[in-house]
Amino acid sequence: MILFLLMVLHYVAMDPSTVTPVTETSTELTTTTPVSSSTMASVTSTQTPINHTSFDGDVDTCTCNLHRNICDLNCCCDKDCSLEDKNVFSHCVREINVMRYTSFCRYTDYIYINNTPYEWEVNQNGLFCIVKTNLPSKRAVQTHQAITSLEQSTLHKRDKYSWPDIEADRTELTSFANESFVYGSPIWILKNQVLQKFELADSFMTNACVIKRDIKYLENFRSVCIQTNLSEGNIHLQIETYFQNISVIKAPQFFNVSEISSCPKNVCLPIEVKECRENCAPLSPQTATTCQFYSTQFNCSNLAHKIIYNLYHNGTYGLTTVELLLHLKDLVHAPDHRFEFEQEFQVNFFWRDSTANYSQLLSGNPGYLLGKPVLVGTVNGSRIERNSSVFRENFLTFPASRSGLCVLNDDVHVVSEFGCSMLLRCGVRREIDAGNSTATELCRRIQTAIFEFWPLSSNLSAINRAFGAFGNANETVAEWVEALSAESPEAILNATYGNFTGDANDTLICGNVTATLKVDVFHARVAYRSLMRQRRIVGVTYSFGARKRATFTIRGGVLEWNVLIREELMFFDVTSKHVEKFADPPSFKIRLPYDFFYPFVKVDNSGGVPRLCYLVISFSIIGLLMPIRLSL
Amino acid sequence: MVVLEIYSKCLPIKYKTYLISKATFFTLILRIISVIAPFVIVYNSRAFWLKQDSFYEQPSVHFRGEYIFGALTNVATSPIFCSNYPFLQKYAEFDRCPLVKVIEVTKNGDDKIDELQFSVTVDITELEIVSFYLILTLDYSLHTVCPMKMQSAIIVQNNGQSFTRDITLNAQLGLFQFEPLGCHQHKTNKRYNYPIVNEKEENTNKFDLSRILEEYNLRNVSTRLINEYMTQTPRKSSEFVLNLIIQYPIHHVYYTPGFWQEVKWAWIQFLSVFVIFLWFTERIIQYVFDNRLVPFYEVSPLKKTQ
């Protein structure tokens, strides 16, 4: 089948294209003056009837005609435009969606030349163009059925992009349901006889307390945000907000909504409140948040600084006890400053019979997890001692810097993180009553005070510190790595000396004082039974910084000293190349029966000892027979 | 019985003529053209000589442990300058960084560091940071196609907002090259394996950041952060915390190929065109001699010599 009947080679030497006005376009065509030959050298002005061999498309479509009965500007195909109207046109809007079969030698198009907007038949005179075709006319067919049902519309929407249904994934329980607790269930409280979800403040985008987050069953929660409004109306600063007239529902299945007013205490659990400053004690009835304005500033007392809910539970049977620890803070605020008061909210879940025991906390099982604290203990003979109630006795900690000064206690410290190398720096400032102490004694007291901030044992004769080889090390010594050190703290202490100088011996010069501790932890990823890449500590070394000379001043018999101390913790990965080693192949010992050479050897009861002559003879015979067999 | 052609061989026909003759000249010209023309065509179609090539490799990057953090504050006499370079400890009075944390993370167990997490805490009591910079020095090495080892850096600069206290920067380490890397497969390129911060006399007296940046920027090969995304948290606190989470992706490295790689590539191109020219010239010569368009005499093994 031939697609093209005739394809003629056209060659136009002067101009590759010419256009011819179409005679059967609008009526104005017949009244127009032919285009001057000077400007239309390439345009054939003969108004020949359109040749059926050209492709003229659908003459009724005029996509730029957007106003009925009004002439659209620069729309040359708009029938509403008279010839005079078209004189104002500067060009013809070219519709790109019209099928123009430019492969034909002649086809119809709108071209605006020299203020004569007409429909022109283009004679492209290309090198190769189709003069005539016998193919039937073709049309693009697309079926568009009207959507008459919602199912069809849903079908059409499938696999298409649309706005997400923002309400589709609201799986949160918005209403109270008498269902058993599972991990993540909302916790409900009764506040002023109103059933509501347990929510605590949190920050969003900024650090201000601007949103509330639902507390979920067994999901620990912690948020830190600031209150910016110091007024009596801000109830979040008042401690009563967090416990007064509030009871916590033990579990939804035990609570009857119709008995809100008479909820028993074993279902609507009361909150046991403790106030904490240095230590925690039951809340005194006199303790209340107050803010008073004195002349130029606000004096506030007992502001809720840390709000910690400890919820004890019994699995699916719900909560058993609710404890609230309120850390209180006093504040003085000048009104001309911006008010910002930081609050911390915590919700911790504990099993009913559990107690705080830091030695039970693992940093990996067995291999250390990145970011978990490093286990430490004190070596005592064949056992490792850890005071399970003191965090610092169980994990490697360093002093934190608060306003440049070292602070190391149960609340404030820097916890080591496995794999995280650290540089720490803070100042130690103390006052010592010089009394009758010698200079060396004073200097050693300074050095001892520095040692107190470092992870050393109370016995300074050795480092005496061990580190858990794995994150789950128990008390057995074999599971711990003892820290190595070239010198003991006691040796450093003994090397420290001091002298008084100055007119009134008011200057203390200390020599051989060290203020830098370097802890190097060597770890490797090893295979442990069927587990690969378990991080294990293979060695820990302590080293002390350079001995320095320091000068202090004694005023009024009191030595005020200030030393900058540094700690450097470095982790070294010493993982060796992993080589898979297989067991040796089984060895086969092939032996002849002991009486195989019976005629030639003497066999006794013990298995036989070959006599030399028989042995020689037997091997000679075998040696002679072998070539014969091979030659066969 | 079927007869099979089991073997065939060509009988050489020799065309002989004098040295100074049309046939000699014609044959010689055609042979020269068949060699020269492929060269001309291949050369003019560009990329004849392979002047640069590239490869992909995830570098081995290690934090050298050296850092410099500098910040300008709202108090001109209280700049913040923290560093652990020994020769910069003379500025320790400006050191307000009580805590520096570093973690190098291997994610896929191939022993190559994939991520660096760095955090510096700055004690800014009563001060507001106006702008800051951070320099972390790295050991950067490539091992496969083009062995290379250099000391490079992660440099962060920011005009901080005075109310910002927490800044977290997520970024990737990119490799920047002015020109292709000089490359030898069995020799490690150590051209830039020298410290970013030189302990020179002029630097020790007055630490000069602009000089460090200028020198680093002039390097042909350097690392810099790309795809940086920064989040800031306003907070009223006495501490300013800068967190960096830097990924080490696969790098696209440009290098200058060696002699044999260039020759190999050029030879392949030449040969592919030369074969075509050779075929044409052979046809032309065959046509000319078959039609006796030039004088010669023929020595054929089928004809007996007189």
PDB file of N, CA and C in Angstrom, chain A residues 81-129:
ATOM      1  N   CYS A  81     -15.306  40.746  12.851  1.00  0.00           N
ATOM      2  CA  CYS A  81     -14.421  41.864  12.512  1.00  0.00           C
ATOM      3  C   CYS A  81     -14.603  42.240  11.047  1.00  0.00           C
ATOM      4  N   SER A  82     -14.865  43.484  10.855  1.00  0.00           N
ATOM      5  CA  SER A  82     -14.952  43.986   9.479  1.00  0.00           C
ATOM      6  C   SER A  82     -13.541  44.286   8.985  1.00  0.00           C
ATOM      7  N   LEU A  83     -13.464  44.609   7.727  1.00  0.00           N
ATOM      8  CA  LEU A  83     -12.157  44.935   7.165  1.00  0.00           C
ATOM      9  C   LEU A  83     -11.569  46.164   7.832  1.00  0.00           C
ATOM     10  N   GLU A  84     -12.460  47.101   8.106  1.00  0.00           N
ATOM     11  CA  GLU A  84     -11.973  48.329   8.779  1.00  0.00           C
ATOM     12  C   GLU A  84     -11.465  48.007  10.174  1.00  0.00           C
ATOM     13  N   ASP A  85     -12.199  47.102  10.841  1.00  0.00           N
ATOM     14  CA  ASP A  85     -11.727  46.705  12.172  1.00  0.00           C
ATOM     15  C   ASP A  85     -10.345  46.081  12.088  1.00  0.00           C
ATOM     16  N   LYS A  86     -10.160  45.337  11.060  1.00  0.00           N
ATOM     17  CA  LYS A  86      -8.898  44.599  10.962  1.00  0.00           C
ATOM     18  C   LYS A  86      -7.715  45.498  10.647  1.00  0.00           C
ATOM     19  N   ASN A  87      -8.013  46.711  10.216  1.00  0.00           N
ATOM     20  CA  ASN A  87      -6.906  47.631   9.941  1.00  0.00           C
ATOM     21  C   ASN A  87      -6.114  47.969  11.201  1.00  0.00           C
ATOM     22  N   VAL A  88      -6.780  47.812  12.339  1.00  0.00           N
ATOM     23  CA  VAL A  88      -6.098  48.163  13.589  1.00  0.00           C
ATOM     24  C   VAL A  88      -5.251  46.991  14.103  1.00  0.00           C
ATOM     25  N   PHE A  89      -5.412  45.841  13.469  1.00  0.00           N
ATOM     26  CA  PHE A  89      -4.646  44.681  13.914  1.00  0.00           C
ATOM     27  C   PHE A  89      -3.170  44.889  13.631  1.00  0.00           C
ATOM     28  N   SER A  90      -2.363  44.363  14.522  1.00  0.00           N
ATOM     29  CA  SER A  90      -0.918  44.396  14.264  1.00  0.00           C
ATOM     30  C   SER A  90      -0.404  43.031  13.827  1.00  0.00           C
ATOM     31  N   HIS A  91      -1.150  42.001  14.204  1.00  0.00           N
ATOM     32  CA  HIS A  91      -0.748  40.648  13.813  1.00  0.00           C
ATOM     33  C   HIS A  91      -1.969  39.749  13.970  1.00  0.00           C
ATOM     34  N   CYS A  92      -1.831  38.553  13.515  1.00  0.00           N
ATOM     35  CA  CYS A  92      -2.886  37.573  13.717  1.00  0.00           C
ATOM     36  C   CYS A  92      -2.483  36.637  14.842  1.00  0.00           C
ATOM     37  N   VAL A  93      -3.422  36.415  15.745  1.00  0.00           N
ATOM     38  CA  VAL A  93      -3.152  35.453  16.809  1.00  0.00           C
ATOM     39  C   VAL A  93      -3.055  34.065  16.188  1.00  0.00           C
ATOM     40  N   ARG A  94      -1.967  33.459  16.406  1.00  0.00           N
ATOM     41  CA  ARG A  94      -1.745  32.158  15.762  1.00  0.00           C
ATOM     42  C   ARG A  94      -2.160  31.056  16.725  1.00  0.00           C
ATOM     43  N   GLU A  95      -3.135  30.299  16.319  1.00  0.00           N
ATOM     44  CA  GLU A  95      -3.633  29.213  17.155  1.00  0.00           C
ATOM     45  C   GLU A  95      -2.732  27.998  16.966  1.00  0.00           C
ATOM     46  N   ILE A  96      -2.106  27.604  18.050  1.00  0.00           N
ATOM     47  CA  ILE A  96      -1.130  26.510  17.909  1.00  0.00           C
ATOM     48  C   ILE A  96      -1.801  25.146  17.895  1.00  0.00           C
ATOM     49  N   ASN A  97      -3.065  25.110  18.355  1.00  0.00           N
ATOM     50  CA  ASN A  97      -3.719  23.810  18.434  1.00  0.00           C
ATOM     51  C   ASN A  97      -4.414  23.397  17.148  1.00  0.00           C
ATOM     52  N   VAL A  98      -4.378  24.236  16.136  1.00  0.00           N
ATOM     53  CA  VAL A  98      -4.982  23.879  14.848  1.00  0.00           C
ATOM     54  C   VAL A  98      -4.065  22.904  14.129  1.00  0.00           C
ATOM     55  N   MET A  99      -4.673  21.884  13.567  1.00  0.00           N
ATOM     56  CA  MET A  99      -3.858  20.913  12.846  1.00  0.00           C
ATOM     57  C   MET A  99      -3.425  21.528  11.526  1.00  0.00           C
ATOM     58  N   ARG A 100      -2.193  21.787  11.399  1.00  0.00           N
ATOM     59  CA  ARG A 100      -1.649  22.300  10.138  1.00  0.00           C
ATOM     60  C   ARG A 100      -0.773  21.216   9.553  1.00  0.00           C
ATOM     61  N   TYR A 101      -1.200  20.729   8.425  1.00  0.00           N
ATOM     62  CA  TYR A 101      -0.421  19.673   7.799  1.00  0.00           C
ATOM     63  C   TYR A 101       0.608  20.310   6.899  1.00  0.00           C
ATOM     64  N   THR A 102       1.689  20.720   7.511  1.00  0.00           N
ATOM     65  CA  THR A 102       2.702  21.481   6.772  1.00  0.00           C
ATOM     66  C   THR A 102       3.454  20.623   5.781  1.00  0.00           C
ATOM     67  N   SER A 103       3.209  19.299   5.831  1.00  0.00           N
ATOM     68  CA  SER A 103       3.900  18.462   4.850  1.00  0.00           C
ATOM     69  C   SER A 103       3.235  18.563   3.476  1.00  0.00           C
ATOM     70  N   PHE A 104       2.014  19.112   3.437  1.00  0.00           N
ATOM     71  CA  PHE A 104       1.363  19.346   2.135  1.00  0.00           C
ATOM     72  C   PHE A 104       1.985  20.553   1.455  1.00  0.00           C
ATOM     73  N   CYS A 105       1.995  20.518   0.151  1.00  0.00           N
ATOM     74  CA  CYS A 105       2.585  21.643  -0.575  1.00  0.00           C
ATOM     75  C   CYS A 105       1.729  22.882  -0.415  1.00  0.00           C
ATOM     76  N   ARG A 106       0.444  22.668  -0.228  1.00  0.00           N
ATOM     77  CA  ARG A 106      -0.452  23.815  -0.052  1.00  0.00           C
ATOM     78  C   ARG A 106      -1.388  23.529   1.122  1.00  0.00           C
ATOM     79  N   TYR A 107      -1.431  24.428   2.047  1.00  0.00           N
ATOM     80  CA  TYR A 107      -2.344  24.281   3.175  1.00  0.00           C
ATOM     81  C   TYR A 107      -2.792  25.664   3.616  1.00  0.00           C
ATOM     82  N   THR A 108      -3.842  25.683   4.407  1.00  0.00           N
ATOM     83  CA  THR A 108      -4.466  26.949   4.775  1.00  0.00           C
ATOM     84  C   THR A 108      -3.944  27.432   6.118  1.00  0.00           C
ATOM     85  N   ASP A 109      -3.715  28.747   6.197  1.00  0.00           N
ATOM     86  CA  ASP A 109      -3.291  29.319   7.474  1.00  0.00           C
ATOM     87  C   ASP A 109      -3.660  30.796   7.466  1.00  0.00           C
ATOM     88  N   TYR A 110      -3.599  31.389   8.619  1.00  0.00           N
ATOM     89  CA  TYR A 110      -3.845  32.826   8.719  1.00  0.00           C
ATOM     90  C   TYR A 110      -2.512  33.546   8.825  1.00  0.00           C
ATOM     91  N   ILE A 111      -2.295  34.423   7.928  1.00  0.00           N
ATOM     92  CA  ILE A 111      -1.048  35.176   7.952  1.00  0.00           C
ATOM     93  C   ILE A 111      -1.386  36.655   7.785  1.00  0.00           C
ATOM     94  N   TYR A 112      -0.742  37.466   8.558  1.00  0.00           N
ATOM     95  CA  TYR A 112      -1.021  38.898   8.517  1.00  0.00           C
ATOM     96  C   TYR A 112       0.164  39.570   7.852  1.00  0.00           C
ATOM     97  N   ILE A 113      -0.073  40.080   6.675  1.00  0.00           N
ATOM     98  CA  ILE A 113       1.019  40.718   5.936  1.00  0.00           C
ATOM     99  C   ILE A 113       0.572  42.099   5.493  1.00  0.00           C
ATOM    100  N   ASN A 114       1.348  43.063   5.860  1.00  0.00           N
ATOM    101  CA  ASN A 114       1.134  44.419   5.369  1.00  0.00           C
ATOM    102  C   ASN A 114      -0.309  44.897   5.594  1.00  0.00           C
ATOM    103  N   ASN A 115      -0.792  44.744   6.813  1.00  0.00           N
ATOM    104  CA  ASN A 115      -2.139  45.178   7.196  1.00  0.00           C
ATOM    105  C   ASN A 115      -3.240  44.499   6.400  1.00  0.00           C
ATOM    106  N   THR A 116      -2.974  43.337   5.905  1.00  0.00           N
ATOM    107  CA  THR A 116      -4.012  42.629   5.163  1.00  0.00           C
ATOM    108  C   THR A 116      -4.251  41.287   5.834  1.00  0.00           C
ATOM    109  N   PRO A 117      -5.142  41.280   6.748  1.00  0.00           N
ATOM    110  CA  PRO A 117      -5.395  40.028   7.448  1.00  0.00           C
ATOM    111  C   PRO A 117      -6.335  39.118   6.669  1.00  0.00           C
ATOM    112  N   TYR A 118      -5.779  38.151   6.093  1.00  0.00           N
ATOM    113  CA  TYR A 118      -6.587  37.217   5.320  1.00  0.00           C
ATOM    114  C   TYR A 118      -6.227  35.792   5.675  1.00  0.00           C
ATOM    115  N   GLU A 119      -7.106  34.999   5.196  1.00  0.00           N
ATOM    116  CA  GLU A 119      -6.796  33.585   5.282  1.00  0.00           C
ATOM    117  C   GLU A 119      -6.045  33.222   4.021  1.00  0.00           C
ATOM    118  N   TRP A 120      -4.890  32.738   4.214  1.00  0.00           N
ATOM    119  CA  TRP A 120      -4.034  32.483   3.066  1.00  0.00           C
ATOM    120  C   TRP A 120      -3.840  31.002   2.875  1.00  0.00           C
ATOM    121  N   GLU A 121      -3.735  30.697   1.647  1.00  0.00           N
ATOM    122  CA  GLU A 121      -3.329  29.330   1.356  1.00  0.00           C
ATOM    123  C   GLU A 121      -1.827  29.346   1.132  1.00  0.00           C
ATOM    124  N   VAL A 122      -1.158  28.588   1.921  1.00  0.00           N
ATOM    125  CA  VAL A 122       0.289  28.639   1.869  1.00  0.00           C
ATOM    126  C   VAL A 122       0.790  27.645   0.851  1.00  0.00           C
ATOM    127  N   ASN A 123       1.643  28.127   0.011  1.00  0.00           N
ATOM    128  CA  ASN A 123       2.306  27.250  -0.945  1.00  0.00           C
ATOM    129  C   ASN A 123       3.753  27.193  -0.506  1.00  0.00           C
ATOM    130  N   GLN A 124       4.051  26.146   0.222  1.00  0.00           N
ATOM    131  CA  GLN A 124       5.338  26.159   0.915  1.00  0.00           C
ATOM    132  C   GLN A 124       6.513  25.901  -0.022  1.00  0.00           C
ATOM    133  N   ASN A 125       6.271  25.221  -1.164  1.00  0.00           N
ATOM    134  CA  ASN A 125       7.333  24.964  -2.130  1.00  0.00           C
ATOM    135  C   ASN A 125       8.559  24.329  -1.490  1.00  0.00           C
ATOM    136  N   GLY A 126       8.302  23.430  -0.583  1.00  0.00           N
ATOM    137  CA  GLY A 126       9.424  22.764   0.059  1.00  0.00           C
ATOM    138  C   GLY A 126      10.116  21.810  -0.889  1.00  0.00           C
ATOM    139  N   LEU A 127      11.232  21.342  -0.434  1.00  0.00           N
ATOM    140  CA  LEU A 127      11.991  20.407  -1.270  1.00  0.00           C
ATOM    141  C   LEU A 127      11.184  19.124  -1.484  1.00  0.00           C
ATOM    142  N   PHE A 128      10.615  18.653  -0.403  1.00  0.00           N
ATOM    143  CA  PHE A 128       9.709  17.510  -0.499  1.00  0.00           C
ATOM    144  C   PHE A 128       8.375  17.914   0.121  1.00  0.00           C
ATOM    145  N   CYS A 129       7.317  17.838  -0.631  1.00  0.00           N
ATOM    146  CA  CYS A 129       6.003  18.125  -0.059  1.00  0.00           C
ATOM    147  C   CYS A 129       4.957  17.289  -0.789  1.00  0.00           C
TER     148      CYS A 129
END
